[in-house]
Short mmCIF file of C-alpha atoms and ligand atoms in Angstrom, two decimals:
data_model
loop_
_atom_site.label_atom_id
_atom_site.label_comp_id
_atom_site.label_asym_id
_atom_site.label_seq_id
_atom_site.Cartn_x
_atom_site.Cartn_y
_atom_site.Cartn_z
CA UNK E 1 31.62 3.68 4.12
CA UNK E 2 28.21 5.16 3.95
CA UNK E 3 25.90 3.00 2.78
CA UNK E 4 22.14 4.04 1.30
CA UNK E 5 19.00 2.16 2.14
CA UNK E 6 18.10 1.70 -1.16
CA UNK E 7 21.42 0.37 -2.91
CA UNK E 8 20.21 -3.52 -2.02
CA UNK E 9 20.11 -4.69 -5.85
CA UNK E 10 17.01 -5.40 -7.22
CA UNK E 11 16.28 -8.88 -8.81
CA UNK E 12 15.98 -8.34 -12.28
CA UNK E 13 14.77 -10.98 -13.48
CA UNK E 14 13.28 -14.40 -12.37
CA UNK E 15 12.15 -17.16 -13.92
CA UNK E 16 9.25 -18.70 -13.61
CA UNK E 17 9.99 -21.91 -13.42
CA UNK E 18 12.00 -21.59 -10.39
CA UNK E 19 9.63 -18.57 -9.11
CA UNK E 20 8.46 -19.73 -5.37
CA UNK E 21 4.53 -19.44 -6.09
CA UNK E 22 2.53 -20.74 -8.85
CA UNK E 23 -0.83 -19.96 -10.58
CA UNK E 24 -4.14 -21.62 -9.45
CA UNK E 25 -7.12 -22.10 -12.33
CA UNK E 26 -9.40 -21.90 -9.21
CA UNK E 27 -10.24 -19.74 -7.10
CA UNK E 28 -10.09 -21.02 -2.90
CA UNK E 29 -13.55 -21.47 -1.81
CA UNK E 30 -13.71 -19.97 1.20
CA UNK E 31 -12.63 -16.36 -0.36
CA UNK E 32 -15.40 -13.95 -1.32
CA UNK E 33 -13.45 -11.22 -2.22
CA UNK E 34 -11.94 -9.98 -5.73
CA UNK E 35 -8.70 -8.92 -4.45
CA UNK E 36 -8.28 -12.44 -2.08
CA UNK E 37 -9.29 -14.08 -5.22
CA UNK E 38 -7.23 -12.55 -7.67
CA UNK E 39 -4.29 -12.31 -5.49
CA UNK E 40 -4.31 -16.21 -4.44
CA UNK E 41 -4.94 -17.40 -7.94
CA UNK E 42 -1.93 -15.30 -9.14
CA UNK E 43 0.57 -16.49 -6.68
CA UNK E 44 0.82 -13.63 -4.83
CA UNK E 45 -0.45 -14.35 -1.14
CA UNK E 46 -1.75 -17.07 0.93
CA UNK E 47 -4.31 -16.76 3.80
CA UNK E 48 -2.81 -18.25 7.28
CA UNK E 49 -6.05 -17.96 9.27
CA UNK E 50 -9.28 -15.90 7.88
CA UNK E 51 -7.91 -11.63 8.30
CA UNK E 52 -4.03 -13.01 8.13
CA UNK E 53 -2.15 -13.53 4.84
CA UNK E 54 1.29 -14.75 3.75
CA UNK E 55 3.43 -12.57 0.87
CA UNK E 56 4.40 -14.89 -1.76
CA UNK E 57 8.00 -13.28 -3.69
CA UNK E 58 5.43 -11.64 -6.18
CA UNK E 59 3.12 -10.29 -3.85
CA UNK E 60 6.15 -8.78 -1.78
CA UNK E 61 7.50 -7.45 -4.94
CA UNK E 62 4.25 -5.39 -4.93
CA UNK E 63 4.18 -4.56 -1.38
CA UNK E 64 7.97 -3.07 -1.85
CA UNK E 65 6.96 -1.02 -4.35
CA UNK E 66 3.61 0.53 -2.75
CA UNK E 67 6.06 0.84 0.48
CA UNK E 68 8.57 2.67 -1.70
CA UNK E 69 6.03 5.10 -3.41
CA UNK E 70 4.79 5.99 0.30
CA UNK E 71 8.12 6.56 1.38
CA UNK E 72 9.31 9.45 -1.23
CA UNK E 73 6.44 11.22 -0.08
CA UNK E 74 6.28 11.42 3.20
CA UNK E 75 10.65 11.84 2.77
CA UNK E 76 9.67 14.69 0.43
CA UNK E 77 7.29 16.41 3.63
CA UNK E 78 10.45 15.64 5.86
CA UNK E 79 9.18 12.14 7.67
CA UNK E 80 12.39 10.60 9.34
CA UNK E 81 11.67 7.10 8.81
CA UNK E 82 11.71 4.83 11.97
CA UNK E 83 10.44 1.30 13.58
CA UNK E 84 8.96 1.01 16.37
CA UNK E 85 7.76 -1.91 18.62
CA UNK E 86 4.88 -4.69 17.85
CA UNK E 87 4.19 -5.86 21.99
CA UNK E 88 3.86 -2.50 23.54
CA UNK E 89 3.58 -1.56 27.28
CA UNK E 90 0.22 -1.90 28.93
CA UNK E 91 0.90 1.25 31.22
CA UNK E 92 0.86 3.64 28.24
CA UNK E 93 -2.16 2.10 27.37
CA UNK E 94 -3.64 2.52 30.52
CA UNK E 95 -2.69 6.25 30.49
CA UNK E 96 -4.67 7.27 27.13
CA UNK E 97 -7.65 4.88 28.75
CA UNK E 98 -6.85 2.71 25.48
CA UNK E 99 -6.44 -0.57 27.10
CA UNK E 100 -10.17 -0.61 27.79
CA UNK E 101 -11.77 1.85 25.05
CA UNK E 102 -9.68 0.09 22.27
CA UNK E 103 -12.45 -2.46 21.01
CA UNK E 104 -10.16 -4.31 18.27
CA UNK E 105 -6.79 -4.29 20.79
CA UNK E 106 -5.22 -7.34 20.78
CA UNK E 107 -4.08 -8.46 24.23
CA UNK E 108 -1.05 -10.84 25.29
CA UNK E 109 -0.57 -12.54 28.33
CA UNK E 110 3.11 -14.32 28.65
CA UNK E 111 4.55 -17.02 30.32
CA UNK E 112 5.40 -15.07 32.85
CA UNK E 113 1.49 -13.85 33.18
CA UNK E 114 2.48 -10.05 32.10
CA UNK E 115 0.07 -8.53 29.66
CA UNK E 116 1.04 -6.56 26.61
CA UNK E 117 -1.24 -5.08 23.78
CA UNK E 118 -0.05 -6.26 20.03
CA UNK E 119 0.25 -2.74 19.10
CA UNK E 120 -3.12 -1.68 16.66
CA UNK E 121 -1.30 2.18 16.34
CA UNK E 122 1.56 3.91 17.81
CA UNK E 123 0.89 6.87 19.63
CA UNK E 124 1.16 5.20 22.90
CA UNK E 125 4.89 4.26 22.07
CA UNK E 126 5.91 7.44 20.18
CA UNK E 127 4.71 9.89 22.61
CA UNK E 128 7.00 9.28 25.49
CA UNK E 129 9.82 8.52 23.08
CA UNK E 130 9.37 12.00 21.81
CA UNK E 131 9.03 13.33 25.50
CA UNK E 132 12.55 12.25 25.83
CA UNK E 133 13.74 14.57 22.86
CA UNK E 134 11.46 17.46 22.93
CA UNK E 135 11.78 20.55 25.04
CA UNK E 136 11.93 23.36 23.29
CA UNK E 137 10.25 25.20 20.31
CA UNK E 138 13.48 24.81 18.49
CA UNK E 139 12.72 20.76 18.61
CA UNK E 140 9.17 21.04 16.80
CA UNK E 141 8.22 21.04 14.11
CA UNK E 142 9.02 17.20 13.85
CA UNK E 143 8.02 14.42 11.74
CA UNK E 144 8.40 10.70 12.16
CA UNK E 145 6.99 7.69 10.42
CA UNK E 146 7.38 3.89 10.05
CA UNK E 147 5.95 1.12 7.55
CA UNK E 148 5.11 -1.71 9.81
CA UNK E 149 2.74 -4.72 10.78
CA UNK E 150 -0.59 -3.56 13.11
CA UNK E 151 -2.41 -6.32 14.56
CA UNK E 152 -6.35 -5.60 15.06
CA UNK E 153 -8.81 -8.03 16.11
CA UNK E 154 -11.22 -7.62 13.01
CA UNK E 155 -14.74 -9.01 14.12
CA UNK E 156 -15.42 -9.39 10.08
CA UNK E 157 -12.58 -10.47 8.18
CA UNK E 158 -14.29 -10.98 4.63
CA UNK E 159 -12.28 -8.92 2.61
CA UNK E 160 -8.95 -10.31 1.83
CA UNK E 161 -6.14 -8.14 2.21
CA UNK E 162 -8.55 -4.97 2.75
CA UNK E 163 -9.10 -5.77 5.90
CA UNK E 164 -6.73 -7.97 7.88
CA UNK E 165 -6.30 -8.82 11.65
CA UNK E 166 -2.66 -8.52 11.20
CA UNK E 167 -2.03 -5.80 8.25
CA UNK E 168 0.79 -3.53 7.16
CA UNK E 169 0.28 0.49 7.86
CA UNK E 170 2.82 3.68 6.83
CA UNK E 171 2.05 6.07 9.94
CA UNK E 172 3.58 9.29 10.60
CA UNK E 173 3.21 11.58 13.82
CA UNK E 174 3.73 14.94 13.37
CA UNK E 175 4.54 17.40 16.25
CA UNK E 176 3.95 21.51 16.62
CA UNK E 177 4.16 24.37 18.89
CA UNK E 178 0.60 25.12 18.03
CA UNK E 179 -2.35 24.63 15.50
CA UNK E 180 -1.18 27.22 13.00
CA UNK E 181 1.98 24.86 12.46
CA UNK E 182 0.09 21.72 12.80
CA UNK E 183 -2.48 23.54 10.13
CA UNK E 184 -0.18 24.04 7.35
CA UNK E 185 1.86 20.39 7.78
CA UNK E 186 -1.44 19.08 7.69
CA UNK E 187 -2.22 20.43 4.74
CA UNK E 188 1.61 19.63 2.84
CA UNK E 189 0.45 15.77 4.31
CA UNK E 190 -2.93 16.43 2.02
CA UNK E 191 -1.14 17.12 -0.98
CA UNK E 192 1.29 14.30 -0.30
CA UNK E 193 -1.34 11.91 0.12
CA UNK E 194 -2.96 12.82 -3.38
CA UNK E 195 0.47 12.06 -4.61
CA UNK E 196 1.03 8.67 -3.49
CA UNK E 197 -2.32 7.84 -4.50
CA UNK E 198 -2.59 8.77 -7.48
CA UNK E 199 1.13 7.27 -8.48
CA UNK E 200 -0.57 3.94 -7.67
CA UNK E 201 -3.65 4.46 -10.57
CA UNK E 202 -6.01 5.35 -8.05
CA UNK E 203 -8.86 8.14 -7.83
CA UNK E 204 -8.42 8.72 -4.02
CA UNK E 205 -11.27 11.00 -2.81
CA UNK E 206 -10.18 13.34 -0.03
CA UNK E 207 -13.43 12.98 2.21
CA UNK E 208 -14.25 14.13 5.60
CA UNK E 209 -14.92 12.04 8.57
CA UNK E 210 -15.45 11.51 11.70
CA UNK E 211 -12.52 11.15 13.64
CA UNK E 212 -13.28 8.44 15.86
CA UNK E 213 -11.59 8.83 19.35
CA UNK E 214 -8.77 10.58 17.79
CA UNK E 215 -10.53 13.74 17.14
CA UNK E 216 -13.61 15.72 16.00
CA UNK E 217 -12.65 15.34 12.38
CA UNK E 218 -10.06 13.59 10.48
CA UNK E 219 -9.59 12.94 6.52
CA UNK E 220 -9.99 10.07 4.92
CA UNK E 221 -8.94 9.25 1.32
CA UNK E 222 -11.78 7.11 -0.39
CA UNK E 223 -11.53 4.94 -3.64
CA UNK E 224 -14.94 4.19 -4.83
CA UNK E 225 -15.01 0.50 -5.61
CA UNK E 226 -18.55 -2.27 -5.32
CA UNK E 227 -16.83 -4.32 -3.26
CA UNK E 228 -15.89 -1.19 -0.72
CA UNK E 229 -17.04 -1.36 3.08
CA UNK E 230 -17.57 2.42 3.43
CA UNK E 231 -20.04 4.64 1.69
CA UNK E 232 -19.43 8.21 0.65
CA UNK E 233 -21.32 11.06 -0.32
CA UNK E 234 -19.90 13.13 -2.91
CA UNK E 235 -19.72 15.79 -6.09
CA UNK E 236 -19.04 14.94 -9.57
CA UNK E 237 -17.38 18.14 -9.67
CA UNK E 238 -14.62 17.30 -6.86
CA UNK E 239 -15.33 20.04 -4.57
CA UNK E 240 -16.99 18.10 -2.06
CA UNK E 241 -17.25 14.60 -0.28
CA UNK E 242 -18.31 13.25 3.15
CA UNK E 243 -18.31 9.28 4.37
CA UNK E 244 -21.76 8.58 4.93
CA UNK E 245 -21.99 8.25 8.22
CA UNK E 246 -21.48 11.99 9.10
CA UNK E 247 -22.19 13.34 6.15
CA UNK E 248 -24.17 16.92 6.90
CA UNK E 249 -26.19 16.37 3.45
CA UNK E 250 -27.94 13.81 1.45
CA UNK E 251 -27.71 11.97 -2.06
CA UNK E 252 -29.23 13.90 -4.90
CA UNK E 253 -29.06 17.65 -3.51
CA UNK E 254 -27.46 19.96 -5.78
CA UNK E 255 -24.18 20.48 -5.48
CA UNK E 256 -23.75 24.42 -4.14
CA UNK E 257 -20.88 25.23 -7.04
CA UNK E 258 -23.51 24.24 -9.52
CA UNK E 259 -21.67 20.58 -10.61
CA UNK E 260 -25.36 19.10 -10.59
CA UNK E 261 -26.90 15.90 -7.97
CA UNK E 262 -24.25 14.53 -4.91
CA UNK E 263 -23.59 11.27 -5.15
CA UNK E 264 -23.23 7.71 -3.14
CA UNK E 265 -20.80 5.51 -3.55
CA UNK E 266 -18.93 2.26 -1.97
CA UNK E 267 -15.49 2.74 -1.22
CA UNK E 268 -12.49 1.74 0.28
CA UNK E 269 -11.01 3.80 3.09
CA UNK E 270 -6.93 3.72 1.65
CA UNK E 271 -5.64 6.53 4.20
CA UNK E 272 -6.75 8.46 7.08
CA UNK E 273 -5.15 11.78 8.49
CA UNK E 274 -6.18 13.21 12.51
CA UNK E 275 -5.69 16.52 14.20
CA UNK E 276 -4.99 15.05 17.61
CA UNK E 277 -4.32 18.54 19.15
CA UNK E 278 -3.08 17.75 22.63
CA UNK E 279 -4.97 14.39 23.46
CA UNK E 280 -1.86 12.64 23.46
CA UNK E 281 0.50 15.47 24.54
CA UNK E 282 -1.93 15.91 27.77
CA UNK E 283 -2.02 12.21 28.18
CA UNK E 284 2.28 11.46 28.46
CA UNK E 285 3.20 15.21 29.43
CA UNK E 286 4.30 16.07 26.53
CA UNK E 287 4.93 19.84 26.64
CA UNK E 288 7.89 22.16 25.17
CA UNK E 289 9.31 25.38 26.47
CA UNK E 290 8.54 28.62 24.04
CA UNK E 291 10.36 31.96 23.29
CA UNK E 292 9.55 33.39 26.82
CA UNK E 293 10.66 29.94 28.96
CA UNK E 294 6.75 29.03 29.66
CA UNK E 295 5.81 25.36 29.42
CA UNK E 296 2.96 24.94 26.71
CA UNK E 297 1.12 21.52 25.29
CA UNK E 298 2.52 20.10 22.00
CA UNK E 299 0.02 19.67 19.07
CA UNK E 300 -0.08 16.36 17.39
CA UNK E 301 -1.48 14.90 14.60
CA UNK E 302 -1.44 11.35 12.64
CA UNK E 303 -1.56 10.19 9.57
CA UNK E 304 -2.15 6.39 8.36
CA UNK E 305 -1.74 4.84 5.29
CA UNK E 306 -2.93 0.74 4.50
CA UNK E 307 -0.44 -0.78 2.42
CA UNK E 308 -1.78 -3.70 2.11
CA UNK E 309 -5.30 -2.29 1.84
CA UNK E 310 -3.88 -0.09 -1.25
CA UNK E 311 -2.64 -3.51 -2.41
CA UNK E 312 -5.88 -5.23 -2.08
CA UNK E 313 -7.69 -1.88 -3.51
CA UNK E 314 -5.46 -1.89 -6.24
CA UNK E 315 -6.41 -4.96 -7.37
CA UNK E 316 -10.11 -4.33 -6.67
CA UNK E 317 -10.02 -1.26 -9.15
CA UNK E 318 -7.72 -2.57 -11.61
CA UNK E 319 -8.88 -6.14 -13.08
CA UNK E 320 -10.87 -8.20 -15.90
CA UNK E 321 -12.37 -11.13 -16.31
CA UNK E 322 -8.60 -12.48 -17.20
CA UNK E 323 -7.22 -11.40 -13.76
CA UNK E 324 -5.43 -8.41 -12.23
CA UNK E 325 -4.36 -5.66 -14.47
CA UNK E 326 -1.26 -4.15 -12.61
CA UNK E 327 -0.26 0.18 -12.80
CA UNK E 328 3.15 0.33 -13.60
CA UNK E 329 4.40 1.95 -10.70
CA UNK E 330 3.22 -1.12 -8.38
CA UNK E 331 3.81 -3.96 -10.73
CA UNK E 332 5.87 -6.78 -9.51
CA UNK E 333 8.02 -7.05 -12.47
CA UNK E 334 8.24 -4.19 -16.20
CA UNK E 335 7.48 -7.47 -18.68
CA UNK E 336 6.71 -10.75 -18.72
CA UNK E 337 8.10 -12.47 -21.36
CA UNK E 338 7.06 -15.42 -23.38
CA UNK E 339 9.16 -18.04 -25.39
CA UNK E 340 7.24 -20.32 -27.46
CA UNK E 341 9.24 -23.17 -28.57
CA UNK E 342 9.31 -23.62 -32.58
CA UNK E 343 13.07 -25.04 -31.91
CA UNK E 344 15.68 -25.11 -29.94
CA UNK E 345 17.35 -22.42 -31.42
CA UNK E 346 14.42 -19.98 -30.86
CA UNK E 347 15.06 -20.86 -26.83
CA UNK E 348 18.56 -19.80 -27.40
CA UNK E 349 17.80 -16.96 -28.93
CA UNK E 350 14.99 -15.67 -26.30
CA UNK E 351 17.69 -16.53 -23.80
CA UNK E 352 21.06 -15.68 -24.81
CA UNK E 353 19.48 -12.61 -26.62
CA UNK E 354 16.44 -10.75 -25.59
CA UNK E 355 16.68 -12.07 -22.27
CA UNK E 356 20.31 -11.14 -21.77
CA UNK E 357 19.69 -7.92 -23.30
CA UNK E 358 16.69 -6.79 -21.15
CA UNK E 359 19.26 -7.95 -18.12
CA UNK E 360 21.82 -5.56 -18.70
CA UNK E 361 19.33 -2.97 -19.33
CA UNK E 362 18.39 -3.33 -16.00
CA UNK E 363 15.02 -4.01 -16.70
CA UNK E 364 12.88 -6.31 -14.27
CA UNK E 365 11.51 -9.29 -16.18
CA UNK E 366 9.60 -12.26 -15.15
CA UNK E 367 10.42 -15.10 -17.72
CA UNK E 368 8.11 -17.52 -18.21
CA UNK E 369 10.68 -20.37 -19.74
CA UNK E 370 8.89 -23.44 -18.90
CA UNK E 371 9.14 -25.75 -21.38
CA UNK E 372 6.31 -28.42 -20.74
CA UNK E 373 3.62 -25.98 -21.05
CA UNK E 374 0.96 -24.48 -23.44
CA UNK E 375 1.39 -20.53 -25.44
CA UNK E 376 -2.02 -20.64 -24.52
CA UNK E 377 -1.34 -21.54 -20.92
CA UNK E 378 1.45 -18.92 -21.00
CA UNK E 379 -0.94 -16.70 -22.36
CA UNK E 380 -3.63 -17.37 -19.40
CA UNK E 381 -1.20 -17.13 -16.84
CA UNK E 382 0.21 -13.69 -18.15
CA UNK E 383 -3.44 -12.19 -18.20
CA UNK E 384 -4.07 -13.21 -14.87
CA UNK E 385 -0.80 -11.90 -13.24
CA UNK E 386 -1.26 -9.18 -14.65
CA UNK E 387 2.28 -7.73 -15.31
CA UNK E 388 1.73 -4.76 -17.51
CA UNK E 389 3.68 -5.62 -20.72
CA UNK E 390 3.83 -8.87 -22.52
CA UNK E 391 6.59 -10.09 -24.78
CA UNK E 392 6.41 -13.01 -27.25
CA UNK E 393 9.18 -14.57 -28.97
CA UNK E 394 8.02 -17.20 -31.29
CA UNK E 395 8.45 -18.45 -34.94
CA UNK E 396 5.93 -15.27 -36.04
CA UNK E 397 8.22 -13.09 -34.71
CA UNK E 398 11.39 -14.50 -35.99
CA UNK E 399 13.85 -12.22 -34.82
CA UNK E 400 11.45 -9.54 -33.22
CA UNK E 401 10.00 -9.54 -30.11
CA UNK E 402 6.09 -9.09 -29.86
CA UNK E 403 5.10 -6.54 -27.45
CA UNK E 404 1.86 -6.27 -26.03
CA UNK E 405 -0.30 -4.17 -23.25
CA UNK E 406 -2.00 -5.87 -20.51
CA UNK E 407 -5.92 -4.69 -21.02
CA UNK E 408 -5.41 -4.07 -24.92
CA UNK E 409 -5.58 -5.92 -27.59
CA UNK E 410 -2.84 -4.54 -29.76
CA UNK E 411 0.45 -5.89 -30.59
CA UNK E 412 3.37 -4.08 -32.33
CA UNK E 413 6.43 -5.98 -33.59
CA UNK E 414 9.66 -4.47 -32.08
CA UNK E 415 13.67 -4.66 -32.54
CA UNK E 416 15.26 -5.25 -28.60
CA UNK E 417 16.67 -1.95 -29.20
CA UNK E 418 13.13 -0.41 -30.00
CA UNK E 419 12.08 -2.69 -27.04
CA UNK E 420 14.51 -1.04 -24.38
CA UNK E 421 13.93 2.48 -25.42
CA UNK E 422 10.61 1.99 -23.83
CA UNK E 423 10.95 0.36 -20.83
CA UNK E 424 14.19 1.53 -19.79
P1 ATP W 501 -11.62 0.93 9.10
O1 ATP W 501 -12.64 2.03 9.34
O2 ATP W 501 -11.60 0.47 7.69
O3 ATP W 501 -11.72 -0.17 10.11
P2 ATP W 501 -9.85 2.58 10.55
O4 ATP W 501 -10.51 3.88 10.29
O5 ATP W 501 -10.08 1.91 11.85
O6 ATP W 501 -10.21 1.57 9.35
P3 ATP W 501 -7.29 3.86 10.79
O7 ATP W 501 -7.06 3.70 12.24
O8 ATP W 501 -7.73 5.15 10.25
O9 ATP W 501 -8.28 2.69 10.30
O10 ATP W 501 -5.97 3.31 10.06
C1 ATP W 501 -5.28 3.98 9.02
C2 ATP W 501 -5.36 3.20 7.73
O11 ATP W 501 -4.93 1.85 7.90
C3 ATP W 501 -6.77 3.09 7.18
O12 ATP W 501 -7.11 4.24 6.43
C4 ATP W 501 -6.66 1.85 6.32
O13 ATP W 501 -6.13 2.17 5.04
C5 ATP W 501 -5.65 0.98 7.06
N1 ATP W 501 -6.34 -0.05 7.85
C6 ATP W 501 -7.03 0.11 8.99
N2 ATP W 501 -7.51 -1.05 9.45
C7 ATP W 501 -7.09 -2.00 8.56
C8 ATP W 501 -7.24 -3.40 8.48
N3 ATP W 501 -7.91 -4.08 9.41
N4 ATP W 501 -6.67 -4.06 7.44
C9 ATP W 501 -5.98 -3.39 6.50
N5 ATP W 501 -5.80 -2.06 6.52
C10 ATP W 501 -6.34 -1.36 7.54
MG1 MG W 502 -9.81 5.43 9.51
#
């Protein structure tokens, strides 16, 4: 029988009382940043060593979903999803001159004294894998991409998830009989980059860059935040932006399309696209016969997305001083809903009724049921999990439910019917 990736049910709904991960009132200490903050007073992660964190079932929920977004789009631009290994092979590494020039690598030595390099990237282990399957023009073009744990040693890990020693990354290595192919998948990766973004709630800024030992140039995608560690340089408008460290112009000078002063701005680097033309390809051998039988270089390029950076940026962009204020799209459960206790047959009702109800709707609920604690408590803990609906069955709402936004201040009485019309 064939058998889909996706078909795993989802768990609908949880409760919270027997939800694995609690809220904090305080914030750990030794965390500066919002997102670490946020995200460890919520229940969603906790920190192993400083750079290294631990998913929590909320925080994986959220992870899952970023993951998911990513992988329609880069399905949608014809990415064949793979996984490839963590402990890579030091002579690959030694080819591209990596095992030295790498400054963050990450370097095993076993029992059995061989050394391996905890694998920061993947073109080291992709390229001769492709070399196995490409000879020909009518192999290329090709995409492949994965969604899975890089390990960099970090000198400063201050910034929670946004920058982690050991971190999750979507990358995808795309390969061409020459730069006019490369050219126009690179751009169809440009436009699906602005997708996934933006079906997170984020303003990601294209912005060029350097491109590091990759390449001359590369792309990155830039969400401005205070608490970001790179700087750009960019229009109001939208036509233009630059990271700060290369960029060709200054803060202030009029924009050349007339949208008035570039500005600077923190942000957070969420993705990063190379041309690698045939750095790679030269390094492994990596060639393909054309039309007319003769041997030519493939062109390469990469293309990296943080997931757990976007999680961590996320949370950075969207929050108050209640807590994290979750996008839809990402949120680790539709509704969180509230019972406060008048009597026992209000629980019943909550229960047999609205919760039941939302169940076979298939809608994904967190519930908080507990019955030893405050509606103000509730209330707290809602706010700072940030779920993006809230739903209150009480006395006041008799047999209604209360429905609420997460960052307004309105609330509407609804019927469940009224209810599942818009969340289903
Ligand atoms: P940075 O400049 O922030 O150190 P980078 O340019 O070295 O990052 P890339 O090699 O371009 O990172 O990696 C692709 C993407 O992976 C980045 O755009 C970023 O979103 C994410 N990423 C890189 N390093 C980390 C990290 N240490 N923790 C979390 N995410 C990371
Ligand atoms: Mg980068």
């Amino acid at each position: 029988m064939l058998q889909s990736l996706n078909t795993t049910p989802i768990l609908y709904l949880m409760r919270y009382s027997k939800l694995f991960g609690k809220t904090r009132k305080q914030a750990p200490k030794d965390e500066v940043a919002t997102n670490a903050k946020l995200l460890f007073q919520g229940g969603f992660i906790r920190r192993e060593v400083a750079g290294v964190y631990n998913y929590l079932p909320l925080g994986t929920r959220v992870l899952n979903k970023i993951s998911n977004i990513v992988r329609e789009e880069m399905n949608a631009i014809g990415g064949q999803e793979l996984l490839l290994s963590s402990l890579q092979n030091k002579q690959s590494w030694e080819k591209t001159g990596r095992w030295t020039a790498f400054d963050a690598l990450f370097k095993l030595t076993s029992v059995l004294e061989n050394e391996y390099p905890l694998g920061p990237t993947h073109e080291e282990v992709i390229v001769p894998i492709a070399k196995q399957f490409i000879s020909s023009y009518k192999d290329l073009p090709l995409s492949v991409y994965q969604i899975q744990t890089k390990f960099r040693d970090e000198k400063r890990a201050k910034s929670g998830i946004l920058r982690g020693r050991e971190f999750l990354m979507k990358d995808l290595y795309s390969f061409h009989t020459d730069e006019k192919d490369f050219n126009i998948y690179y751009d169809r990766a440009k436009k699906a980059y602005k997708k996934v973004f933006k079906r997170m709630g984020l303003d990601a800024i294209e912005t060029q860059a350097g491109g590091g030992a990759f390449s001359k140039i590369s792309h990155e995608y830039q969400v401005i935040a205070e608490n970001g560690e790179d700087e750009i340089i960019y229009c109001p408008g939208g036509d233009f932006s630059s990271n700060a460290e290369v960029s060709p112009v200054k803060e202030g000078k009029q924009c050349d399309l007339g949208h008035g002063p570039l500005k600077k701005a923190k942000a957070i680097e969420v993705g990063n696209i190379f041309p690698l033309g045939t750095k790679f390809s030269d390094a492994f051998g990596l060639t393909y016969k054309n039309k007319d039988g003769k041997d030519l270089p493939v062109v390469m390029g990469c293309y990296g997305i943080g997931i757990t950076r976007l999680m961590g940026a996320i949370v950075e962009v969207h929050n108050d001083d209640k807590g994290i204020v979750w996008p839809e799209s990402v949120a680790p459960y539709q509704a969180h809903l509230i019972n406060i206790k008048y009597q026992k047959s209000n629980i019943k009702y909550a229960e047999d009724h609205v919760y039941e109800t939302l169940k076979k709707a298939g809608i994904e609920v967190l519930y908080d049921d507990r019955e030893d604690v405050s509606a103000g408590e509730k209330f707290a803990d809602c706010d700072l999990i940030g779920i993006p609906v809230r739903l209150v069955v009480s006395k006041k709402t008799g047999d209604k439910i209360e429905w609420k936004k997460r960052g307004e201040a309105k609330t509407e009485l609804l019927t469940v019917d009224e209810l599942i019309k818009r969340l289903g």
